[in-house]
Coordinates of C-alpha atoms and ligand atoms in Angstrom, one line a residue:
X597 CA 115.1 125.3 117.7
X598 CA 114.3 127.9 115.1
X599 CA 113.8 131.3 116.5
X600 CA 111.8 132.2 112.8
X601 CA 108.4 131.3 113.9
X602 CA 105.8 132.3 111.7
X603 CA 104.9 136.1 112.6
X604 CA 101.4 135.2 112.6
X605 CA 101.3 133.0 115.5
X606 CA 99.9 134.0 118.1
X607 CA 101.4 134.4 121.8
X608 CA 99.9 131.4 123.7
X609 CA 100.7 129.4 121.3
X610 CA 104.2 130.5 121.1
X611 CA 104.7 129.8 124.4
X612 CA 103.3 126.5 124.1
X613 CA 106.3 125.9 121.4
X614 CA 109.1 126.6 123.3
X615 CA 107.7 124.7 126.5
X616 CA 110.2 121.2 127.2
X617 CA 107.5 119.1 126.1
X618 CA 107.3 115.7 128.2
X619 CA 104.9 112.8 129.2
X620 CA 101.6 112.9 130.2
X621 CA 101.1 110.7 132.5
X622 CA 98.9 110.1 135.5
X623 CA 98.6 114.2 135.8
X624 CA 102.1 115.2 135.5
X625 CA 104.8 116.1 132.8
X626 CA 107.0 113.9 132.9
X627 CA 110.9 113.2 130.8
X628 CA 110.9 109.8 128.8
X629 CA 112.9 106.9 130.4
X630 CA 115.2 107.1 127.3
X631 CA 115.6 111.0 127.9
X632 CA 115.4 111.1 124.3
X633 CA 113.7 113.8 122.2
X634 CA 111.8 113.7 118.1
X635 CA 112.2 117.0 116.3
X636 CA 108.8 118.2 115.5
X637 CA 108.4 120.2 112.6
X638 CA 106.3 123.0 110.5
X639 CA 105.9 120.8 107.3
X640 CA 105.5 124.1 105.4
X641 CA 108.9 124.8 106.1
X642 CA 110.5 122.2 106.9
X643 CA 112.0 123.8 110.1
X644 CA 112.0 122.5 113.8
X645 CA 109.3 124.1 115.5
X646 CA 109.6 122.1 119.1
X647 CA 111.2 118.8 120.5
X648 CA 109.2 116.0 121.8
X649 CA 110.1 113.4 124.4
X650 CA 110.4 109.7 123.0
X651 CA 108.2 107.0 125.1
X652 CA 109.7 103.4 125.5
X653 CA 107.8 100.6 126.6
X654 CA 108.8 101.4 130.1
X655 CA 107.0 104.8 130.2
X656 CA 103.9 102.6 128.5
X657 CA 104.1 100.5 131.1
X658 CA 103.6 103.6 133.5
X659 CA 101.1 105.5 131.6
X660 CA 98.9 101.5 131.7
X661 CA 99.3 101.4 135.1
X662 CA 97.7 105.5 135.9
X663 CA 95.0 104.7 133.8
X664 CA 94.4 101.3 135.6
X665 CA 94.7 102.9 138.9
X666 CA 92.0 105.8 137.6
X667 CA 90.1 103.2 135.8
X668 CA 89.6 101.5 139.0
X669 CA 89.9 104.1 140.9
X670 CA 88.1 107.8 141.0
X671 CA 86.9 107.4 137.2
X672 CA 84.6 104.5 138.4
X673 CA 83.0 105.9 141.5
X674 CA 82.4 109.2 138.6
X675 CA 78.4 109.0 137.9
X676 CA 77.5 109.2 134.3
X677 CA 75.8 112.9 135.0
X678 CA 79.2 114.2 136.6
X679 CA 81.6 112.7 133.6
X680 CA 78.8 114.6 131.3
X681 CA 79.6 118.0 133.4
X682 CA 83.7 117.0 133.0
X683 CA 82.9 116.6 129.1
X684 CA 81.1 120.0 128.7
X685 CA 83.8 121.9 130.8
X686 CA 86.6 120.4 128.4
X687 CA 84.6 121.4 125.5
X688 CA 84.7 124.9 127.3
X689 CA 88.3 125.0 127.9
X690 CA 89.0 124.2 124.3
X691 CA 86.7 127.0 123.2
X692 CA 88.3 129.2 125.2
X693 CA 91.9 128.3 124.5
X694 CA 90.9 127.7 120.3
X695 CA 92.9 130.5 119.0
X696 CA 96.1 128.4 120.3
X697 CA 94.6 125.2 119.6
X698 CA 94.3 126.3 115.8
X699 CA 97.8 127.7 115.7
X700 CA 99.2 124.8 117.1
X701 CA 97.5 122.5 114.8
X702 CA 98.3 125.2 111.8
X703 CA 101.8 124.7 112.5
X704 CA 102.0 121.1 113.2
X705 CA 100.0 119.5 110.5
X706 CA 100.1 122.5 107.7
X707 CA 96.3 122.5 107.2
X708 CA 95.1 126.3 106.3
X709 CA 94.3 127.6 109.7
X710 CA 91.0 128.8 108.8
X711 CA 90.1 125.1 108.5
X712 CA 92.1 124.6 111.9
X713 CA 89.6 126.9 114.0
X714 CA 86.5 126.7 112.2
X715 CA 86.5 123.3 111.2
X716 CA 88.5 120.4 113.5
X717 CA 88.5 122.7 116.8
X718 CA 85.0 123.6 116.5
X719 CA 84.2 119.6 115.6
X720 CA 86.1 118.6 118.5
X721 CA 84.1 120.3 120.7
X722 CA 81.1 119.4 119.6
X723 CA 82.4 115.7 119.6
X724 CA 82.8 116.1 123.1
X725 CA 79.3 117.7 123.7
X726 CA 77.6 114.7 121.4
X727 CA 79.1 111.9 123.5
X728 CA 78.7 113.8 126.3
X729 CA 75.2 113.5 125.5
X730 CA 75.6 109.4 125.6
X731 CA 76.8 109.3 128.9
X732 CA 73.8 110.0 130.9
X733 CA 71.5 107.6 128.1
X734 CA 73.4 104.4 127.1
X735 CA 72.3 101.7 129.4
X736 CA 71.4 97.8 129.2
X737 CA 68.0 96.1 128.2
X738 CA 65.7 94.4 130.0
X739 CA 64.6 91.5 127.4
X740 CA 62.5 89.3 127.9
X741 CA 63.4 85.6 128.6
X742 CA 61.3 82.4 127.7
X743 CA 63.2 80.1 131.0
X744 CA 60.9 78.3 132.9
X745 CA 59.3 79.7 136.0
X746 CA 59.6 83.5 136.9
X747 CA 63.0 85.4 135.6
X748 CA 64.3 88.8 136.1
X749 CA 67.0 89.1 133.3
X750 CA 68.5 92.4 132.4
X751 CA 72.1 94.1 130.7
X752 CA 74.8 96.1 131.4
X753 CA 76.6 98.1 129.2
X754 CA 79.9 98.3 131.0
X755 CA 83.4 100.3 130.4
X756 CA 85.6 98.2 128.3
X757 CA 88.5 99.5 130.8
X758 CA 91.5 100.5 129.8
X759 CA 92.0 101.6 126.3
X760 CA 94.8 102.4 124.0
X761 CA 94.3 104.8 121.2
X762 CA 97.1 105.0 118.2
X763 CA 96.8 107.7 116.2
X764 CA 97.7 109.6 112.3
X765 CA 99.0 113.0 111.5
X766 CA 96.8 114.0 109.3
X767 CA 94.3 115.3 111.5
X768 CA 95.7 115.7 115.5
X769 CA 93.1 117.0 117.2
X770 CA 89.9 115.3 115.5
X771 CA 91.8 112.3 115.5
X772 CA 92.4 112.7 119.0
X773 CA 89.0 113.4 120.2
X774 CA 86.9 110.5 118.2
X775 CA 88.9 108.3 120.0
X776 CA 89.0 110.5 123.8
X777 CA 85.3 111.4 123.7
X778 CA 83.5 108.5 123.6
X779 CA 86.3 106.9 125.9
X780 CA 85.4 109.1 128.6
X781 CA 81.7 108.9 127.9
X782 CA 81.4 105.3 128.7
X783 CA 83.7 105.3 131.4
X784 CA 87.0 104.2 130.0
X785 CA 90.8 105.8 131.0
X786 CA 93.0 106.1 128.2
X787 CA 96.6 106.0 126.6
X788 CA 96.8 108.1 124.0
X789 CA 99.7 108.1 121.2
X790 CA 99.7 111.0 118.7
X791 CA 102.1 110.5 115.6
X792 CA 105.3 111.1 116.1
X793 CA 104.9 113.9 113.4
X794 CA 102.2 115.8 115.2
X795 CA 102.4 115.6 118.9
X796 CA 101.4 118.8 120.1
X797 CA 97.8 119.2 120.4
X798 CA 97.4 115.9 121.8
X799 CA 99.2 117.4 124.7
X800 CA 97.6 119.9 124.9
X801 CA 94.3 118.5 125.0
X802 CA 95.8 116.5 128.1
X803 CA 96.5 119.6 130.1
X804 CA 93.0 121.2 129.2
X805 CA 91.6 117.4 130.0
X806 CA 93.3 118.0 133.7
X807 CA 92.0 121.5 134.0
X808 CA 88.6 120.5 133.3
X809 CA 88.8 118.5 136.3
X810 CA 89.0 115.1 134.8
X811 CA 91.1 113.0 137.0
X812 CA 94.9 112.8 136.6
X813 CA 95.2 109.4 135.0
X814 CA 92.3 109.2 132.9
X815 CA 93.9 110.6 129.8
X816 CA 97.7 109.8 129.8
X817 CA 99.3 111.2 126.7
X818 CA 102.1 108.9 125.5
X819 CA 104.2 110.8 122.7
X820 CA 106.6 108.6 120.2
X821 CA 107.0 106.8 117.3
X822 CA 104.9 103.9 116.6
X823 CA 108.2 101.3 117.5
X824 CA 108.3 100.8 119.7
X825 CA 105.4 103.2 122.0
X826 CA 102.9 102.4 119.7
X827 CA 103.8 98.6 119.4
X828 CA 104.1 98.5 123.5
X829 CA 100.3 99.7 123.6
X830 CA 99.2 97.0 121.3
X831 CA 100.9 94.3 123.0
X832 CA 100.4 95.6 126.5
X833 CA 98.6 92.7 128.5
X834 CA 97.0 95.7 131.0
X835 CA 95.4 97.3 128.2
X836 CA 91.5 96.1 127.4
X837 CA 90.7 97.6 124.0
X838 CA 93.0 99.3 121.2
X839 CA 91.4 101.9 118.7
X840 CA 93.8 102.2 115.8
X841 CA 93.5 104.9 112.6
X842 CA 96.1 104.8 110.5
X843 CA 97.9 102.7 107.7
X844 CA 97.2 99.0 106.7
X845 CA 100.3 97.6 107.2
X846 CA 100.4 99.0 110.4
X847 CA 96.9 98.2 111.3
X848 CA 97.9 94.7 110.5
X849 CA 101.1 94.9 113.2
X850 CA 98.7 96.1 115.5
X851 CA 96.4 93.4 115.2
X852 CA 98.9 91.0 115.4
X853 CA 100.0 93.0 118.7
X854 CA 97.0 92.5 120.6
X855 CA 96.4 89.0 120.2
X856 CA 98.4 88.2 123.1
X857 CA 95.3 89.2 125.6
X858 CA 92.9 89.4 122.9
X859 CA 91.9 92.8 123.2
X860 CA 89.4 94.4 121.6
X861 CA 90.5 95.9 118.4
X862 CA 89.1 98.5 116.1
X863 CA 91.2 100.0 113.0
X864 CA 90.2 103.0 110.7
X865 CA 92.3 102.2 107.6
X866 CA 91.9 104.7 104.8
X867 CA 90.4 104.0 101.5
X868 CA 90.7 104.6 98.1
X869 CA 87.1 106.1 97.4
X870 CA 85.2 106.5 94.9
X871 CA 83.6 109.5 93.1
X872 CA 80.2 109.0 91.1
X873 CA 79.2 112.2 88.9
X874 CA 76.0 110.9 86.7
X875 CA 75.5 113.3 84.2
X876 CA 72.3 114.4 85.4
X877 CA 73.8 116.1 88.2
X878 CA 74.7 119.8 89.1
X879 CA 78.1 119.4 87.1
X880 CA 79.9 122.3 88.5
X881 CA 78.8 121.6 92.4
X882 CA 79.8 118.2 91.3
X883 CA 83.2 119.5 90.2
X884 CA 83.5 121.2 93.0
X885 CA 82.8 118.9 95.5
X886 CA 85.3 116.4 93.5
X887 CA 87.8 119.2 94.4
X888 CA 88.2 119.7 97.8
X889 CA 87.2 115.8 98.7
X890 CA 91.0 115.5 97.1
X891 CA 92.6 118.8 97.5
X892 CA 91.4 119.7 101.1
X893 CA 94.0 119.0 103.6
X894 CA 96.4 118.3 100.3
X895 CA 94.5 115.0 100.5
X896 CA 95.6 113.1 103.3
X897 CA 92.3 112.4 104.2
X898 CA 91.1 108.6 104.6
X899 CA 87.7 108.9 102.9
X900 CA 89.5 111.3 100.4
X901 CA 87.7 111.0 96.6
X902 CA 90.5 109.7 95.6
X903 CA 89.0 107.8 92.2
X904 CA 86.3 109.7 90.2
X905 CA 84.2 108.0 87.7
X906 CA 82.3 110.2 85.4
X907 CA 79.8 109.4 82.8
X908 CA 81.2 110.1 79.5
X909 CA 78.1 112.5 78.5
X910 CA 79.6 115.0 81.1
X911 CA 83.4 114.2 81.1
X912 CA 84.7 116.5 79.4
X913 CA 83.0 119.3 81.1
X914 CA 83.3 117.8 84.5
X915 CA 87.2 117.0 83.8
X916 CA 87.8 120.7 82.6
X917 CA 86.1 122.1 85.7
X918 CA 88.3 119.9 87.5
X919 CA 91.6 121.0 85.9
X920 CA 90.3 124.6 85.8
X921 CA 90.1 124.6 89.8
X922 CA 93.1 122.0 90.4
X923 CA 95.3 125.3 88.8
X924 CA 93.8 128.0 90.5
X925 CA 94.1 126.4 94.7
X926 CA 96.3 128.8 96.3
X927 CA 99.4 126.4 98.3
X928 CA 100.7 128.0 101.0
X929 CA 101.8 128.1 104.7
X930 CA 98.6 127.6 107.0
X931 CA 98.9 130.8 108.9
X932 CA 99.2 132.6 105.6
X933 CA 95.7 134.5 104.6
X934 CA 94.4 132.7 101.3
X935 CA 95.8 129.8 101.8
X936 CA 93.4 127.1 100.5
X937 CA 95.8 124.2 100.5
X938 CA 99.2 123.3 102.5
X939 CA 102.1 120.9 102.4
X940 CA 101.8 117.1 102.5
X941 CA 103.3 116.2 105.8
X942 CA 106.7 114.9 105.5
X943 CA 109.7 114.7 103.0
X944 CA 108.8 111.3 103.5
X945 CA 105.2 111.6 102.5
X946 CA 106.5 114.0 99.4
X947 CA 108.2 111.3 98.0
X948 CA 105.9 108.9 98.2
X949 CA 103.0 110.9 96.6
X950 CA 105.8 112.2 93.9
X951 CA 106.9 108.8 93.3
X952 CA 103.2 107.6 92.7
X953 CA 102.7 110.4 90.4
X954 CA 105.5 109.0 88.4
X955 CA 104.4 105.5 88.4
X956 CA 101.1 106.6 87.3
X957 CA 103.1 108.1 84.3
X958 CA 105.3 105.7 83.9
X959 CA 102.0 102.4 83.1
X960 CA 100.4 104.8 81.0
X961 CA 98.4 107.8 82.9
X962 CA 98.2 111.3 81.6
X963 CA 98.8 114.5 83.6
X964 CA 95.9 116.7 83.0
X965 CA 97.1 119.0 85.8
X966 CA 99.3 119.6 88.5
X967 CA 102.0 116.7 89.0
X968 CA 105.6 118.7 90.3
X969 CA 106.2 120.0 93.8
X970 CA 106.4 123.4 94.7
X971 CA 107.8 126.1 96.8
X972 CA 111.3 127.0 97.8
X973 CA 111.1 125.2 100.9
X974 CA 108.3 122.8 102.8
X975 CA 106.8 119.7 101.5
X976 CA 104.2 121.3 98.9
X977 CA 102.9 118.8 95.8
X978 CA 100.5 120.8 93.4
X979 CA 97.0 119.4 93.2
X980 CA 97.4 116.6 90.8
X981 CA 95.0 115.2 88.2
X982 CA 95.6 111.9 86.1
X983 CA 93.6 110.4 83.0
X984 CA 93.5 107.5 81.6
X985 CA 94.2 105.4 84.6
X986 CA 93.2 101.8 84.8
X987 CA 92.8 99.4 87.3
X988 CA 95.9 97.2 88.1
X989 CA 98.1 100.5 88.0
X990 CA 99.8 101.5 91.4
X991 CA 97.9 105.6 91.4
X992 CA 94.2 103.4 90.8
X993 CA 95.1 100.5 93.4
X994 CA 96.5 101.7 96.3
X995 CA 96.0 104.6 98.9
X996 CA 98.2 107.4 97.6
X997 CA 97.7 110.1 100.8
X998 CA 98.3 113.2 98.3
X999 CA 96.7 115.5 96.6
X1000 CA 96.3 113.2 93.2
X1001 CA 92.8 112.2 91.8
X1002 CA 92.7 109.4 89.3
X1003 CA 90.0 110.3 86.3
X1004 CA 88.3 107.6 84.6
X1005 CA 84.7 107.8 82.4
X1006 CA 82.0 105.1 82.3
X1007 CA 79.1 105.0 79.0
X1008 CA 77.3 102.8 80.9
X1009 CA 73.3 103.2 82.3
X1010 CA 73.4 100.0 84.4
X1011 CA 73.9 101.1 88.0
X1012 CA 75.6 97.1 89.2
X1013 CA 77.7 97.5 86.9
X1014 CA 78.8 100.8 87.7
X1015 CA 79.0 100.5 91.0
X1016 CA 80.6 97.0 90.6
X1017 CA 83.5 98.9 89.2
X1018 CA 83.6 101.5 91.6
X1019 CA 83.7 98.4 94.2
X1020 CA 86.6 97.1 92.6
X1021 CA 88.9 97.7 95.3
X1022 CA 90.4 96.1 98.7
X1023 CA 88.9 99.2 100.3
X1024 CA 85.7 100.1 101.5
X1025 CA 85.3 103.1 103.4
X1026 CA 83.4 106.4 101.3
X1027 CA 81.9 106.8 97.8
X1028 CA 80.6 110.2 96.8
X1029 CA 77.4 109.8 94.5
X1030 CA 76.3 112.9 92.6
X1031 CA 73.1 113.1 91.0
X1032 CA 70.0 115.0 90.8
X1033 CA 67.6 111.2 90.4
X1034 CA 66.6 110.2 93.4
X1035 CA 66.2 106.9 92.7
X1036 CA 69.7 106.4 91.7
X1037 CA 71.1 108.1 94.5
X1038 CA 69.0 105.7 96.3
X1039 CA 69.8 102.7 94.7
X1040 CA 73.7 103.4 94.1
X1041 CA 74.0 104.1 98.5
X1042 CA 72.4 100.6 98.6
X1043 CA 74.8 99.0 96.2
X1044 CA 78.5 100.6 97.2
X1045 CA 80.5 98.5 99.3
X1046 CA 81.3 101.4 101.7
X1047 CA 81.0 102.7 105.0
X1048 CA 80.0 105.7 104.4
X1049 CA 77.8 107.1 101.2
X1050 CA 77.8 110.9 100.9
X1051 CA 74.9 111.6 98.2
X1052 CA 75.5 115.6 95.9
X1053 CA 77.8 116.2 99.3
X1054 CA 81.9 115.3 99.3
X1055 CA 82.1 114.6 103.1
X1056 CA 79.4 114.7 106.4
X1057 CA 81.6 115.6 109.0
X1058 CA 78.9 115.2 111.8
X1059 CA 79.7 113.8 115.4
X1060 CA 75.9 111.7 115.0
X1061 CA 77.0 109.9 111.8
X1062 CA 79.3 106.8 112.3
X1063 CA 82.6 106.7 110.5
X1064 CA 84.4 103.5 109.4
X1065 CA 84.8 100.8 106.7
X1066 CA 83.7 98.0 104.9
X1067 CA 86.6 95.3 103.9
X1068 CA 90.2 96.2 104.7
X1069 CA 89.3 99.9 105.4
X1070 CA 88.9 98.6 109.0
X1071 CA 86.8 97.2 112.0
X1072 CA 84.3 99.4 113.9
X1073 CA 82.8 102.3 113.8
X1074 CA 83.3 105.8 115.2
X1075 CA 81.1 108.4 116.0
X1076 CA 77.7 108.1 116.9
X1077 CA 76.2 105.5 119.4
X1078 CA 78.2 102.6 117.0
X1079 CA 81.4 104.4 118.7
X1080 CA 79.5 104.3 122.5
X1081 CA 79.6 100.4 121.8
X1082 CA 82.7 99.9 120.7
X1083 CA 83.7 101.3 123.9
X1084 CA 81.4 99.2 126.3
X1085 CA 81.3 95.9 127.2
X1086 CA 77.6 93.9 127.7
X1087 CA 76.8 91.9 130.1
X1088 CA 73.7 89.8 130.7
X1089 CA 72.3 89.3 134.1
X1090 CA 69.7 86.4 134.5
X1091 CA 68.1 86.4 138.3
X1092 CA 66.2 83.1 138.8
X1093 CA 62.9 84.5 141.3
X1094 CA 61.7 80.2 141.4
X1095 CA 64.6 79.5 144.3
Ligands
NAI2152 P1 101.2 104.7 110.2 O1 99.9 103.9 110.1 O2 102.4 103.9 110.2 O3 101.1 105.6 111.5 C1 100.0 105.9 112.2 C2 100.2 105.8 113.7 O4 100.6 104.4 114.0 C3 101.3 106.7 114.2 O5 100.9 107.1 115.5 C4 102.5 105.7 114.3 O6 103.4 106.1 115.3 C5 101.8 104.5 114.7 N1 102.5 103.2 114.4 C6 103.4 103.0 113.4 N2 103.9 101.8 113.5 C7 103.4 101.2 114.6 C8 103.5 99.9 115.2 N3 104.3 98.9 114.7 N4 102.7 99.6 116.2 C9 101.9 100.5 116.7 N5 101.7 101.8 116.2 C10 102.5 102.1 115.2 O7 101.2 105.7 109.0 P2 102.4 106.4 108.3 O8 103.6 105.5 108.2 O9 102.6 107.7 109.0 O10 101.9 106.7 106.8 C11 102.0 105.8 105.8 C12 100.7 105.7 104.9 O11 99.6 105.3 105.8 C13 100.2 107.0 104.4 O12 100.8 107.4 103.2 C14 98.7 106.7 104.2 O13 98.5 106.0 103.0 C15 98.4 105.8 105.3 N6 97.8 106.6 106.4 C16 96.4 106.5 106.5 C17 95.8 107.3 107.5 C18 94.3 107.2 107.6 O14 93.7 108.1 108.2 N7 93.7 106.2 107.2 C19 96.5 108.2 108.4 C20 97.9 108.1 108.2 C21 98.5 107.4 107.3
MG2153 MG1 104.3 103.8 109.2

């Protein structure tokens, strides 16, 4: 391991670094069956940072059976008021240890660390305080039945069970906790994978998880690459319910996975979302706001405004904003001060932005700025910007990941047929409206084909608002009560008072 850590880290999570990282499972640290470890490493410089152990389907096997045994166990006889007072001490203990939580995150997954503490540790928190919230106020119904004769009928709104939760690298902890929070809400136990890439807050949470005084066994962390830990989840026959966010193709596996029990699925699958600027609207908020919904967090960010359609009355002053700010984003390491954006998260996920970049070229796109990678060492691509780009090319098509926004102008007043080409896509899962007409910020939310509609605002990161996609951008929703469902099963009770 590298002895050159970043001199801004701080101590705890220094220590946490050089720890032998292992299994979490049913309370304890424990080695992978295989004994074997994954390099883990600081994308902005490419150097190894920590090891991580390597779970096989054996150590699934054992994490399925902790949480079945907690699931049945002490998590059940838990009542809903004392997993709320669980929920609130995590949240604590992750306020008290955010420094290291940030670092660690910082370090892992190269976003700017100022986003790291204020943003994804101080969301996680509050995620775990909203559903919290839930767990003392979900319940059943007591409808009323038209059977002959006198009826008591009623609901429950039961824990699915056990639950697997696969997970991306692009944001560890938040990623983490949409899926943990309202787990532990309704009831569930969980086996958690993190990426393979980004394994160490996951842990982390674990520990603070134990500390909090949530049972050992509740939340097992499993740490690997997706075959074959992640696969093992999928297809385990103990596990009730698998929450997936990630790729397509690997959403698809996954799917295919569980149908052996038919478990309950849910998959956040990215997107390829759509920006709106009508020229009514504040321009340069607008250009703003197109900005960091595809520079922040070098884009790898599912609902990323990854397409932006502008109306040719304020193209060119839109497009120059754009490029004007697209320069001017400082790239550096995470833990550096004034570092506004930080490496993609791979060599792996360099070359495959790059080599869209060069597709894009290649069927007839223009660079208007950006479009090499930086830096002497790391993973850095400069904020990109491409014009002229047309639908059937590779950059408009597909989920790119990167820090690359595809520029396209509409002359059209008709809002179906401008949002009928914004909807032009396999995805479904954000579109960014800007305008200053209400009524077509009204009417343009009613007619994209997405999950979420952000109106003169580039994201709504908010622990009340649910999260997921129309068409192949997934199944399900997180956040909010949608997310308290899809973690509950109902069942409906019919007592006949005639007999
Ligand atoms: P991926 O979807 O393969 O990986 C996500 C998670 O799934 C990781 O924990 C991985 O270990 C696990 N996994 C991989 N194969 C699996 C399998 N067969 N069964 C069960 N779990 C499995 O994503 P990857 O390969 O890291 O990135 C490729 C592309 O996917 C990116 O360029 C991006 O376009 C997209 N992506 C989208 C994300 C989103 O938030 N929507 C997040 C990460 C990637
Ligand atoms: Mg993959």
């Amino acid at each position: 391991m590298t002895t050159s850590l970043h001199p801004a880290l701080g101590e705890a999570s220094r220590n946490f670094l050089q720890r032998e990282h292992g299994l979490l499972i049913d309370g304890c640290m424990v080695e992978a069956d295989s004994g074997r470890r994954t390099d883990i490493l600081d994308p902005a410089t490419g150097e190894v940072i920590a090891t991580a152990a390597e779970a096989s389907a054996t150590d699934v096997d054992r994490a399925v059976d902790a949480a079945r045994r907690a699931f049945e166990g002490p998590w059940r006889k838990t009542t809903p008021a004392e997993r709320t007072r669980l929920m609130l001490r995590f949240a604590e203990l992750i306020e008290a240890h955010a420094e290291e939580l940030a670092d660690l995150e910082c370090i892992n997954s190269g976003k700017p660390r100022v986003f790291c503490r204020n943003g994804d540790v101080v969301g996680i928190a509050e995620m775990l305080r909203y559903m919290a919230g839930w767990t003392t106020k979900m319940g059943g119904q007591t409808p009323n039945v038209s059977l002959p004769g006198e009826w008591h009928a009623y609901t429950l709104r039961e824990p699915v069970g056990v639950v697997g939760q696969i997970i991306p690298w692009n944001f560890p902890l938040n990623m983490a906790m949409w899926k943990i929070a309202p787990a532990l809400a309704t009831g569930c136990t969980i086996v958690l994978k993190p990426s393979e890439q980004t394994p160490l807050t996951a842990l982390r949470l674990g520990e603070l998880a134990l500390e909090a005084g949530i049972p050992p066994g509740v939340l097992n962390v499993v740490t690997g690459f997706g075959n074959p830990a992640g696969a093992a989840i999928a297809a385990h026959p103990g596990v009730d319910k698998v929450a997936f966010t990630g790729s397509g193709e690997t959403g698809r596996r996954i799917l295919q996975g569980a149908s052996g029990n038919l478990k309950r699925v849910s998959l956040e699958l990215g997107g390829k979302s759509p920006v709106i600027v009508f020229p009514d609207a504040n321009l340069e908020a607008a250009a703003a706001g197109v900005c960091s919904s595809i520079f922040f967090h070098a884009g790898q960010i599912c609902a990323a405004g990854s397409r932006l359609y502008v109306h040719e009355r304020a193209y060119d002053q839109v497009l120059d904003a754009v490029a004007r700010r697209a320069n001017s984003i400082r790239l550096g390491h995470g833990l550096d001060v004034g570092t506004e954006m930080g490496p993609v998260i791979s060599r792996r996920q360099l070359d495959r932005v790059m080599g869209y970049i060069h597709s894009g070229q290649e069927q007839g796109a223009t660079l208007l700025a950006g479009g090499g990678t930086t830096g002497e060492r790391g993973f850095f691509v400069q904020p990109t910007v491409l014009t002229g780009v047309k639908p059937g090319m590779a950059v408009h098509d597909e989920e790119i990941f990167g820090p690359v926004l595809c520029a396209m102008s509409f002359d059209d007043d008709d809002l179906d047929r401008i949002s009928a080409t914004a909807n032009a896509t396999t995805y479904g899962l954000a579109a960014s409206i800007w305008t200053s007409d209400l009524g077509t910020a009204h009417k343009m939310a009613r007619r994209m084909q997405a999950g979420i509609v952000n109106v003169n605002a580039l994201s709504s990161p908010d622990s009340a608002l649910p999260y997921g996609g129309y068409k192949q951008s997934g199944w399900g929703r997180e956040r909010g009560y949608d997310a308290i469902e899809m973690y509950t099963e109902v069942k409906a009770v019919a007592i006949n008072l005639n007999v």
